[in-house]
Amino acid sequence: MKLNKIRENIYKISRDDYPEMNVPAFLYASDMMIEDIQNDQSLTQLKNAAMLPGIANGVYAMPDIHYGYGLPIGGVLPVFADKGVITPGGVGFDINCGVRLITFDINKSELKNPESLVKHLYKKIPCGVGEGGNIKLSNKEMKKLLQEGSKWAVNSGYGNESDLYNTESFGCLSEADPSQVSKRAMERGSDQCGTLGSGNHFLEIGSVDKIFDKKTANFWGLEEGKLTLMIHSGSRGLGHQICTDFLKVFERTLEKYKISVPDKQLSCAPVDSDESRKYFSAMACAANFAWANRQILMNLAVSAVADYFKVKAENLNYRLIYDVAHNIVKKEFFDLKSKNCEIYVHRKGATRALPPGHKDLPEHLKKSGQPVIIPGDMGRYSYILSGVKNAPELSFNSACHGAGRVLSRKKAVKTAGDRNIAIELKDKNIYVMSRGKKTLKEEMPDAYKDVANVVDVVHNLKIAEKTARIKPICVIKG
DNA sequence: ATGTAC
């Protein structure tokens, strides 16, 4: 792909070089990352996305870009409500995959036996491919959950109402319509609320290891040396099934709306079409399911931590810093050429990052900007950043979402050979337990880029600025 | 990511 470097950390794929594009594509990455990025087909996917109709300004790729279904992971696709298209490939299979971060008023030094804590967590958190949990929902109750998201979880006894104010969109997309969710999707989801999943999903106890921005950290209640809980999970089989169901629908709509796409995986329909409305309503259900899921997982993990410290869960002082999605399409408003425009922003492996003062932030976060949670790998660290001033213009309020792989899962397993990743991590005082036999090899630290380099790109561009770094202590995986 | 194929 022909890339033009327009300034430090910004590369452009230009319409002068590829006239088939309707808008330019922008890649945010450092010089040293370019070679790896050029090695897969992700930039071709980005260029293909720029050929869709009705895009606002451009398409964008974050430094953790890699190959995905349709739009690359790490891609942002903003479209005008009145002339753009919705594409399920712009969201991906794991609808509202996202991350949540919690802090405890407990010092790292008080955690004397992390090996025991990881066992407590592993026992309490259902995880693994296809695994169900302890909550079985009737059809009626499922419908309620899909409409209400996090609020359903709070009303069902999982957490506090204040948690909603520390969740993106208050943990609910109001467009959710359960009648657009297939029976099969409902069935797959009905016993999976409160389950972690597998692959790169994880639940981790860590500690704040470094503060970059003291003011923002203080404001949010992040203190060096305190224990944290991070949860990375999504909408499980429900979201997967919804995506599968609608991909079939959208492949058939191309002819109907006379849209030509360079890649069937970018099948789409006008925003204002029956198909897009139905997809959006079903996608919103999956998003709400994922928020309820993480809300419940948080409560299960908090009770495991309480068990370990031999205190009652209600006496354990914890605080939800934020919960943010990184696979979603949302209706948002942006000032473009001094006109307020309704935009549907597809974020796929991209985290929303609202700058200070944004109207969608709750009052208590207006001053700091939105917390942007960026998980790394299980052997190094994760970051929390705050949305800053260049986010609207550079990326429609979006930042990176993680480290990004350097080795495919298959390659990682092969490279790991007969290494014992759990023992290697234990030597670094990180205690991991995993249900899947291959998971730890697939997810070993060497399979990922150093997230510090990824985060530095968005930090230097002033899309989101570094607030704190978190180091893992106990990790459970599916 | 995912009852890793309907």
Short mmCIF file of C-alpha atoms (C1' of nucleotides) in Angstrom, two decimals:
data_model
loop_
_atom_site.label_atom_id
_atom_site.label_comp_id
_atom_site.label_asym_id
_atom_site.label_seq_id
_atom_site.Cartn_x
_atom_site.Cartn_y
_atom_site.Cartn_z
CA MET A 1 0.00 0.00 0.00
CA LYS A 2 1.30 3.45 -0.84
CA LEU A 3 1.42 5.44 2.38
CA ASN A 4 2.19 9.15 2.56
CA LYS A 5 3.61 10.32 5.85
CA ILE A 6 1.96 13.67 6.48
CA ARG A 7 3.44 14.24 9.93
CA GLU A 8 4.82 12.38 12.90
CA ASN A 9 2.54 9.37 13.63
CA ILE A 10 0.12 10.17 10.78
CA TYR A 11 0.11 8.32 7.46
CA LYS A 12 -2.40 8.88 4.69
CA ILE A 13 -3.68 6.66 1.92
CA SER A 14 -4.53 9.26 -0.68
CA ARG A 15 -7.24 9.41 -3.31
CA ASP A 16 -4.55 10.68 -5.69
CA ASP A 17 -2.99 7.23 -5.56
CA TYR A 18 -6.25 5.26 -5.29
CA PRO A 19 -9.04 7.16 -7.08
CA GLU A 20 -11.51 4.35 -6.32
CA MET A 21 -11.66 5.60 -2.73
CA ASN A 22 -14.43 8.06 -1.86
CA VAL A 23 -12.50 9.52 1.07
CA PRO A 24 -8.89 9.32 2.25
CA ALA A 25 -7.75 6.82 4.87
CA PHE A 26 -5.57 7.78 7.80
CA LEU A 27 -3.27 5.47 9.73
CA TYR A 28 -2.00 6.53 13.14
CA ALA A 29 1.25 4.69 13.79
CA SER A 30 4.91 5.27 14.49
CA ASP A 31 7.56 4.66 11.81
CA MET A 32 8.76 1.43 13.42
CA MET A 33 5.25 -0.08 13.26
CA ILE A 34 4.74 0.42 9.53
CA GLU A 35 6.62 -2.66 8.33
CA ASP A 36 4.54 -5.01 10.51
CA ILE A 37 1.31 -3.27 9.52
CA GLN A 38 2.17 -3.60 5.80
CA ASN A 39 2.68 -7.35 6.31
CA ASP A 40 -1.00 -8.27 6.53
CA GLN A 41 -3.99 -7.28 4.42
CA SER A 42 -5.35 -4.79 6.96
CA LEU A 43 -4.50 -1.66 4.94
CA THR A 44 -6.23 -3.11 1.88
CA GLN A 45 -9.28 -3.61 4.10
CA LEU A 46 -9.00 0.00 5.26
CA LYS A 47 -8.77 1.21 1.65
CA ASN A 48 -11.79 -0.96 0.73
CA ALA A 49 -13.80 0.61 3.56
CA ALA A 50 -12.96 4.06 2.13
CA MET A 51 -14.82 3.01 -1.04
CA LEU A 52 -18.19 2.80 0.77
CA PRO A 53 -20.72 5.59 0.13
CA GLY A 54 -21.52 8.46 2.51
CA ILE A 55 -18.43 8.45 4.71
CA ALA A 56 -17.80 11.51 6.88
CA ASN A 57 -14.29 12.93 6.24
CA GLY A 58 -12.31 9.68 6.11
CA VAL A 59 -11.66 6.25 7.53
CA TYR A 60 -9.14 5.84 10.33
CA ALA A 61 -6.84 3.12 11.63
CA MET A 62 -5.33 2.94 15.09
CA PRO A 63 -1.75 1.76 15.77
CA ASP A 64 -3.03 -1.69 16.85
CA ILE A 65 -4.60 -2.29 13.41
CA HIS A 66 -4.70 -5.85 12.14
CA TYR A 67 -6.66 -8.02 9.73
CA GLY A 68 -10.31 -8.67 10.59
CA TYR A 69 -13.65 -9.51 8.99
CA GLY A 70 -14.46 -6.65 6.56
CA LEU A 71 -13.17 -3.56 8.37
CA PRO A 72 -9.78 -4.22 9.99
CA ILE A 73 -9.54 -4.44 13.78
CA GLY A 74 -8.44 -1.00 14.93
CA GLY A 75 -10.65 0.64 12.29
CA VAL A 76 -13.02 3.59 12.63
CA LEU A 77 -15.69 4.14 9.97
CA PRO A 78 -17.86 7.28 10.47
CA VAL A 79 -20.82 7.67 8.08
CA PHE A 80 -23.41 10.37 7.57
CA ALA A 81 -26.86 9.42 8.83
CA ASP A 82 -28.50 10.76 5.68
CA LYS A 83 -26.25 9.26 3.01
CA GLY A 84 -24.03 6.62 4.59
CA VAL A 85 -24.32 2.88 5.14
CA ILE A 86 -24.29 0.53 8.11
CA THR A 87 -22.12 -2.58 7.83
CA PRO A 88 -22.04 -5.43 10.38
CA GLY A 89 -18.43 -6.03 9.27
CA GLY A 90 -17.67 -2.59 10.72
CA VAL A 91 -18.52 -3.84 14.20
CA GLY A 92 -17.42 -7.46 14.08
CA PHE A 93 -18.66 -10.68 15.64
CA ASP A 94 -18.12 -9.80 19.28
CA ILE A 95 -20.56 -6.91 19.55
CA ASN A 96 -19.65 -4.62 22.48
CA CYS A 97 -16.52 -6.43 23.36
CA GLY A 98 -15.15 -3.99 25.91
CA VAL A 99 -13.22 -3.35 29.08
CA ARG A 100 -14.00 -2.23 32.60
CA LEU A 101 -11.63 -1.06 35.32
CA ILE A 102 -12.25 -1.10 39.07
CA THR A 103 -10.02 0.06 41.93
CA PHE A 104 -9.97 -1.23 45.47
CA ASP A 105 -8.94 0.63 48.58
CA ILE A 106 -6.44 -2.15 49.26
CA ASN A 107 -2.67 -1.89 48.96
CA LYS A 108 -0.77 -4.39 46.86
CA SER A 109 1.27 -5.29 49.96
CA GLU A 110 -1.91 -6.55 51.65
CA LEU A 111 -2.26 -9.25 49.01
CA LYS A 112 -0.09 -11.89 50.67
CA ASN A 113 -1.17 -14.93 48.70
CA PRO A 114 -2.00 -14.12 45.07
CA GLU A 115 -1.96 -17.82 44.19
CA SER A 116 -4.91 -18.34 46.50
CA LEU A 117 -6.73 -15.29 45.15
CA VAL A 118 -6.43 -16.48 41.55
CA LYS A 119 -7.99 -19.78 42.61
CA HIS A 120 -10.87 -17.95 44.29
CA LEU A 121 -11.49 -16.00 41.08
CA TYR A 122 -11.20 -19.06 38.86
CA LYS A 123 -13.75 -20.89 40.97
CA LYS A 124 -16.20 -18.03 40.91
CA ILE A 125 -16.04 -16.89 37.28
CA PRO A 126 -17.53 -19.19 34.62
CA CYS A 127 -15.34 -19.09 31.53
CA GLY A 128 -14.43 -20.91 28.34
CA VAL A 129 -15.95 -21.44 24.89
CA GLY A 130 -19.66 -22.17 25.06
CA GLU A 131 -19.68 -22.12 28.84
CA GLY A 132 -22.87 -21.15 30.60
CA GLY A 133 -23.07 -19.59 34.02
CA ASN A 134 -25.26 -19.74 37.07
CA ILE A 135 -27.84 -17.28 35.79
CA LYS A 136 -30.50 -18.90 33.60
CA LEU A 137 -32.93 -16.42 32.14
CA SER A 138 -36.45 -16.95 30.90
CA ASN A 139 -37.38 -15.45 27.55
CA LYS A 140 -39.23 -12.66 29.30
CA GLU A 141 -36.31 -11.81 31.57
CA MET A 142 -33.87 -11.95 28.62
CA LYS A 143 -35.95 -9.41 26.74
CA LYS A 144 -35.82 -7.11 29.72
CA LEU A 145 -32.06 -7.51 30.00
CA LEU A 146 -31.60 -6.79 26.28
CA GLN A 147 -33.62 -3.58 26.61
CA GLU A 148 -32.08 -2.33 29.83
CA GLY A 149 -28.43 -3.44 29.77
CA SER A 150 -26.47 -2.55 32.92
CA LYS A 151 -29.59 -1.20 34.60
CA TRP A 152 -31.10 -4.69 34.49
CA ALA A 153 -28.03 -6.03 36.27
CA VAL A 154 -28.12 -3.30 38.92
CA ASN A 155 -31.86 -3.82 39.51
CA SER A 156 -31.21 -7.56 39.80
CA GLY A 157 -28.81 -6.98 42.68
CA TYR A 158 -25.49 -6.71 40.84
CA GLY A 159 -23.87 -3.45 41.80
CA ASN A 160 -24.99 0.11 42.41
CA GLU A 161 -26.81 2.69 40.43
CA SER A 162 -23.66 4.86 40.48
CA ASP A 163 -22.00 2.21 38.30
CA LEU A 164 -24.25 3.34 35.43
CA TYR A 165 -22.67 6.80 35.54
CA ASN A 166 -19.29 5.19 35.05
CA THR A 167 -20.32 3.15 32.03
CA GLU A 168 -20.30 4.29 28.41
CA SER A 169 -23.84 5.34 27.40
CA PHE A 170 -24.89 4.45 30.97
CA GLY A 171 -24.71 0.80 29.94
CA CYS A 172 -27.70 0.96 27.61
CA LEU A 173 -28.47 1.74 23.98
CA SER A 174 -32.12 2.78 23.90
CA GLU A 175 -32.62 1.56 20.31
CA ALA A 176 -32.49 -2.08 21.50
CA ASP A 177 -35.43 -4.11 20.21
CA PRO A 178 -35.47 -7.78 21.29
CA SER A 179 -37.99 -8.66 18.58
CA GLN A 180 -35.11 -8.28 16.07
CA VAL A 181 -33.02 -10.92 17.86
CA SER A 182 -33.34 -14.45 16.47
CA LYS A 183 -34.56 -17.31 18.63
CA ARG A 184 -31.21 -18.99 18.23
CA ALA A 185 -29.33 -15.90 19.45
CA MET A 186 -31.67 -15.68 22.46
CA GLU A 187 -31.02 -19.33 23.26
CA ARG A 188 -27.27 -19.01 23.00
CA GLY A 189 -27.31 -16.00 25.32
CA SER A 190 -29.85 -17.21 27.86
CA ASP A 191 -27.30 -18.88 30.16
CA GLN A 192 -24.22 -16.82 29.26
CA CYS A 193 -24.81 -13.64 31.23
CA GLY A 194 -22.11 -13.49 33.89
CA THR A 195 -19.58 -15.55 31.93
CA LEU A 196 -16.16 -14.46 30.70
CA GLY A 197 -15.68 -16.26 27.38
CA SER A 198 -12.33 -17.30 25.96
CA GLY A 199 -9.53 -16.15 23.64
CA ASN A 200 -8.21 -12.72 24.59
CA HIS A 201 -10.97 -12.17 27.15
CA PHE A 202 -9.70 -12.07 30.70
CA LEU A 203 -10.32 -11.00 34.26
CA GLU A 204 -7.33 -9.61 36.09
CA ILE A 205 -6.32 -8.34 39.49
CA GLY A 206 -3.45 -5.89 39.17
CA SER A 207 -2.05 -2.81 40.80
CA VAL A 208 -1.46 0.75 39.75
CA ASP A 209 2.23 0.74 39.00
CA LYS A 210 2.86 4.17 37.54
CA ILE A 211 1.05 7.49 37.41
CA PHE A 212 1.64 9.81 34.43
CA ASP A 213 -0.99 12.46 35.10
CA LYS A 214 -1.38 13.02 38.82
CA LYS A 215 -4.27 15.44 38.55
CA THR A 216 -6.49 13.15 36.46
CA ALA A 217 -5.47 10.06 38.46
CA ASN A 218 -6.43 11.81 41.72
CA PHE A 219 -9.65 12.98 40.19
CA TRP A 220 -10.65 9.43 39.27
CA GLY A 221 -9.31 7.89 42.48
CA LEU A 222 -6.36 6.03 40.98
CA GLU A 223 -3.56 5.70 43.50
CA GLU A 224 -0.17 4.12 43.02
CA GLY A 225 0.12 0.72 44.70
CA LYS A 226 -3.63 0.09 45.04
CA LEU A 227 -5.21 -3.09 43.73
CA THR A 228 -7.29 -2.98 40.55
CA LEU A 229 -9.67 -5.31 38.72
CA MET A 230 -9.86 -5.29 34.94
CA ILE A 231 -12.47 -7.20 32.93
CA HIS A 232 -12.33 -7.78 29.18
CA SER A 233 -15.40 -9.56 27.81
CA GLY A 234 -18.24 -9.17 25.33
CA SER A 235 -21.64 -10.42 24.26
CA ARG A 236 -20.62 -14.10 23.98
CA GLY A 237 -22.71 -16.40 21.75
CA LEU A 238 -25.58 -13.91 21.57
CA GLY A 239 -23.62 -11.17 19.79
CA HIS A 240 -21.90 -13.72 17.59
CA GLN A 241 -25.21 -15.16 16.47
CA ILE A 242 -26.69 -11.69 15.81
CA CYS A 243 -23.71 -10.82 13.63
CA THR A 244 -23.98 -14.14 11.77
CA ASP A 245 -27.73 -13.68 11.24
CA PHE A 246 -27.39 -10.17 9.81
CA LEU A 247 -24.38 -10.88 7.60
CA LYS A 248 -26.70 -13.13 5.63
CA VAL A 249 -29.30 -10.35 5.38
CA PHE A 250 -26.77 -7.73 4.29
CA GLU A 251 -25.23 -9.86 1.56
CA ARG A 252 -28.63 -9.89 -0.07
CA THR A 253 -29.24 -6.13 0.24
CA LEU A 254 -26.39 -5.02 -2.04
CA GLU A 255 -28.34 -5.63 -5.20
CA LYS A 256 -31.52 -4.16 -3.76
CA TYR A 257 -29.85 -0.84 -2.97
CA LYS A 258 -27.46 -0.95 -5.96
CA ILE A 259 -24.39 -0.67 -3.75
CA SER A 260 -21.15 -2.18 -5.01
CA VAL A 261 -18.52 -3.12 -2.46
CA PRO A 262 -14.95 -4.26 -3.16
CA ASP A 263 -15.29 -7.01 -0.54
CA LYS A 264 -18.42 -9.03 0.33
CA GLN A 265 -17.37 -8.78 3.97
CA LEU A 266 -18.22 -5.07 3.81
CA SER A 267 -21.82 -5.80 2.78
CA CYS A 268 -23.97 -2.91 3.89
CA ALA A 269 -27.24 -1.05 3.50
CA PRO A 270 -28.21 2.63 3.74
CA VAL A 271 -28.45 3.89 7.33
CA ASP A 272 -32.08 4.71 6.68
CA SER A 273 -33.16 1.27 5.46
CA ASP A 274 -35.22 -1.46 7.02
CA GLU A 275 -32.21 -3.81 7.14
CA SER A 276 -29.94 -1.27 8.87
CA ARG A 277 -32.60 -0.29 11.38
CA LYS A 278 -33.19 -3.93 12.27
CA TYR A 279 -29.48 -4.64 12.54
CA PHE A 280 -28.97 -1.57 14.71
CA SER A 281 -31.81 -2.64 17.03
CA ALA A 282 -30.37 -6.15 17.36
CA MET A 283 -26.79 -4.88 17.68
CA ALA A 284 -28.00 -2.61 20.51
CA CYS A 285 -29.44 -5.69 22.28
CA ALA A 286 -26.05 -7.41 22.09
CA ALA A 287 -24.36 -4.22 23.34
CA ASN A 288 -26.73 -4.12 26.31
CA PHE A 289 -26.14 -7.80 27.00
CA ALA A 290 -22.37 -7.21 27.09
CA TRP A 291 -22.73 -4.30 29.52
CA ALA A 292 -24.94 -6.36 31.82
CA ASN A 293 -22.43 -9.19 31.48
CA ARG A 294 -19.48 -7.07 32.59
CA GLN A 295 -21.55 -5.56 35.39
CA ILE A 296 -22.28 -9.06 36.71
CA LEU A 297 -18.72 -10.29 36.18
CA MET A 298 -17.53 -7.35 38.25
CA ASN A 299 -19.80 -8.39 41.10
CA LEU A 300 -18.70 -12.03 40.92
CA ALA A 301 -15.06 -10.95 41.00
CA VAL A 302 -15.65 -8.50 43.87
CA SER A 303 -17.26 -11.27 45.90
CA ALA A 304 -14.29 -13.54 45.17
CA VAL A 305 -11.92 -10.81 46.36
CA ALA A 306 -14.10 -10.35 49.47
CA ASP A 307 -13.96 -14.12 50.13
CA TYR A 308 -10.19 -14.03 49.88
CA PHE A 309 -9.86 -11.10 52.30
CA LYS A 310 -12.51 -12.66 54.56
CA VAL A 311 -14.74 -9.60 54.51
CA LYS A 312 -18.32 -9.11 53.38
CA ALA A 313 -18.59 -7.96 49.76
CA GLU A 314 -20.60 -4.91 50.81
CA ASN A 315 -17.78 -3.89 53.13
CA LEU A 316 -15.17 -4.09 50.39
CA ASN A 317 -14.50 -0.58 49.21
CA TYR A 318 -14.36 -0.63 45.43
CA ARG A 319 -14.98 1.90 42.71
CA LEU A 320 -15.84 1.41 39.06
CA ILE A 321 -13.56 3.79 37.17
CA TYR A 322 -15.19 3.17 33.78
CA ASP A 323 -16.57 0.63 31.33
CA VAL A 324 -16.01 1.24 27.65
CA ALA A 325 -16.91 -0.61 24.43
CA HIS A 326 -14.48 -1.20 21.58
CA ASN A 327 -16.67 -3.07 19.04
CA ILE A 328 -19.82 -1.09 18.34
CA VAL A 329 -21.63 1.30 16.00
CA LYS A 330 -23.22 4.36 17.59
CA LYS A 331 -25.19 7.42 16.61
CA GLU A 332 -23.20 10.51 17.61
CA PHE A 333 -23.07 14.19 16.70
CA PHE A 334 -20.08 16.07 15.34
CA ASP A 335 -19.46 19.62 14.19
CA LEU A 336 -18.16 19.34 10.64
CA LYS A 337 -17.53 22.53 8.66
CA SER A 338 -19.40 24.36 11.44
CA LYS A 339 -22.49 22.25 10.89
CA ASN A 340 -23.78 19.82 13.51
CA CYS A 341 -23.99 16.42 11.77
CA GLU A 342 -25.57 13.14 12.78
CA ILE A 343 -22.93 10.45 12.29
CA TYR A 344 -22.97 6.69 12.78
CA VAL A 345 -19.51 5.79 14.03
CA HIS A 346 -18.41 2.17 13.56
CA ARG A 347 -15.63 1.40 16.03
CA LYS A 348 -14.07 -2.00 15.58
CA GLY A 349 -11.17 -2.58 17.93
CA ALA A 350 -11.29 1.15 18.66
CA THR A 351 -12.22 2.72 21.99
CA ARG A 352 -14.43 5.75 22.33
CA ALA A 353 -12.42 8.68 23.72
CA LEU A 354 -14.47 11.77 24.58
CA PRO A 355 -12.52 14.97 25.34
CA PRO A 356 -13.20 17.17 28.39
CA GLY A 357 -16.48 19.05 28.25
CA HIS A 358 -18.20 16.64 25.84
CA LYS A 359 -21.98 16.72 26.29
CA ASP A 360 -22.28 12.90 26.44
CA LEU A 361 -20.05 12.71 29.54
CA PRO A 362 -21.68 12.58 32.98
CA GLU A 363 -21.07 15.70 35.06
CA HIS A 364 -18.33 14.17 37.22
CA LEU A 365 -16.23 13.30 34.15
CA LYS A 366 -16.73 16.52 32.19
CA LYS A 367 -13.57 18.08 33.60
CA SER A 368 -11.23 15.14 33.11
CA GLY A 369 -12.44 13.73 29.80
CA GLN A 370 -13.49 10.11 29.41
CA PRO A 371 -11.39 7.31 30.91
CA VAL A 372 -9.97 5.24 28.02
CA ILE A 373 -8.96 1.74 29.10
CA ILE A 374 -6.32 0.00 26.99
CA PRO A 375 -5.47 -3.57 28.02
CA GLY A 376 -2.02 -4.88 27.15
CA ASP A 377 -0.86 -8.46 27.50
CA MET A 378 -0.89 -10.61 30.62
CA GLY A 379 2.87 -10.38 31.24
CA ARG A 380 3.49 -6.65 30.92
CA TYR A 381 0.98 -3.89 31.64
CA SER A 382 -2.22 -2.08 30.66
CA TYR A 383 -2.92 1.63 30.44
CA ILE A 384 -5.64 4.05 31.35
CA LEU A 385 -5.79 7.29 29.41
CA SER A 386 -8.11 10.28 29.26
CA GLY A 387 -9.75 11.58 26.10
CA VAL A 388 -8.21 14.88 24.97
CA LYS A 389 -8.70 17.71 22.57
CA ASN A 390 -7.65 16.29 19.18
CA ALA A 391 -9.93 13.23 19.40
CA PRO A 392 -12.95 14.72 17.55
CA GLU A 393 -10.95 15.97 14.59
CA LEU A 394 -8.42 13.18 14.24
CA SER A 395 -10.54 10.11 14.88
CA PHE A 396 -14.20 10.94 15.58
CA ASN A 397 -13.45 10.50 19.28
CA SER A 398 -11.72 7.13 19.01
CA ALA A 399 -8.48 5.68 20.33
CA CYS A 400 -6.67 2.34 20.11
CA HIS A 401 -8.07 -0.68 21.98
CA GLY A 402 -5.12 -2.87 22.93
CA ALA A 403 -1.67 -4.06 22.04
CA GLY A 404 -2.46 -5.85 18.79
CA ARG A 405 -1.04 -9.22 17.89
CA VAL A 406 2.35 -9.81 16.34
CA LEU A 407 1.80 -13.58 16.10
CA SER A 408 -1.41 -15.24 14.92
CA ARG A 409 -2.91 -17.67 17.40
CA LYS A 410 -1.62 -20.60 15.42
CA LYS A 411 1.85 -19.12 15.11
CA ALA A 412 1.90 -18.29 18.82
CA VAL A 413 1.13 -21.91 19.77
CA LYS A 414 3.84 -23.13 17.40
CA THR A 415 6.40 -20.59 18.65
CA ALA A 416 5.66 -21.44 22.29
CA GLY A 417 6.36 -25.15 21.60
CA ASP A 418 6.58 -26.96 24.92
CA ARG A 419 7.14 -23.86 27.03
CA ASN A 420 5.02 -23.59 30.17
CA ILE A 421 3.67 -20.05 30.06
CA ALA A 422 2.05 -20.26 33.52
CA ILE A 423 5.41 -21.08 35.11
CA GLU A 424 7.19 -18.37 33.13
CA LEU A 425 4.67 -15.81 34.37
CA LYS A 426 4.85 -17.13 37.93
CA ASP A 427 8.58 -16.36 37.87
CA LYS A 428 7.51 -12.74 37.28
CA ASN A 429 5.01 -12.98 40.19
CA ILE A 430 2.01 -13.15 37.86
CA TYR A 431 -0.42 -15.94 38.65
CA VAL A 432 -2.55 -17.18 35.74
CA MET A 433 -5.20 -19.85 35.43
CA SER A 434 -6.86 -20.79 32.16
CA ARG A 435 -9.61 -23.19 31.19
CA GLY A 436 -8.47 -23.78 27.60
CA LYS A 437 -5.31 -25.81 27.18
CA LYS A 438 -3.89 -23.77 24.30
CA THR A 439 -5.12 -20.37 25.53
CA LEU A 440 -2.01 -19.43 27.48
CA LYS A 441 0.23 -20.10 24.49
CA GLU A 442 -2.08 -18.19 22.14
CA GLU A 443 -2.16 -15.30 24.57
CA MET A 444 1.44 -15.30 25.78
CA PRO A 445 3.08 -11.87 26.04
CA ASP A 446 5.35 -12.48 23.02
CA ALA A 447 2.25 -12.90 20.84
CA TYR A 448 1.50 -9.20 21.31
CA LYS A 449 3.11 -5.86 20.54
CA ASP A 450 4.33 -3.81 23.49
CA VAL A 451 1.18 -1.83 24.28
CA ALA A 452 3.38 1.05 25.52
CA ASN A 453 4.34 1.81 21.90
CA VAL A 454 0.72 1.66 20.77
CA VAL A 455 -0.45 3.97 23.53
CA ASP A 456 2.39 6.44 22.85
CA VAL A 457 1.01 7.07 19.35
CA VAL A 458 -2.44 8.20 20.55
CA HIS A 459 -0.80 10.04 23.46
CA ASN A 460 1.57 11.98 21.19
CA LEU A 461 -1.26 12.84 18.81
CA LYS A 462 -3.31 14.12 21.75
CA ILE A 463 -6.22 11.82 21.02
CA ALA A 464 -5.97 10.39 24.55
CA GLU A 465 -3.31 11.12 27.17
CA LYS A 466 -1.70 8.63 29.53
CA THR A 467 -3.04 8.72 33.08
CA ALA A 468 -1.72 5.55 34.70
CA ARG A 469 -0.21 2.12 34.07
CA ILE A 470 -1.40 -1.11 35.66
CA LYS A 471 0.60 -4.30 36.20
CA PRO A 472 -1.07 -7.71 36.36
CA ILE A 473 -0.89 -9.95 39.44
CA CYS A 474 -3.69 -12.56 39.04
CA VAL A 475 -5.19 -13.40 35.64
CA ILE A 476 -7.94 -15.82 34.71
CA LYS A 477 -8.80 -16.75 31.14
CA GLY A 478 -11.22 -19.00 29.31
"C1'" DA B 1 -14.49 -13.49 19.07
"C1'" DT B 2 -17.39 -18.18 18.36
"C1'" DG B 3 -21.54 -24.62 20.57
"C1'" DT B 4 -13.59 -22.77 15.99
"C1'" DA B 5 -18.69 -26.51 10.22
"C1'" DC B 6 -25.15 -26.77 9.29
#
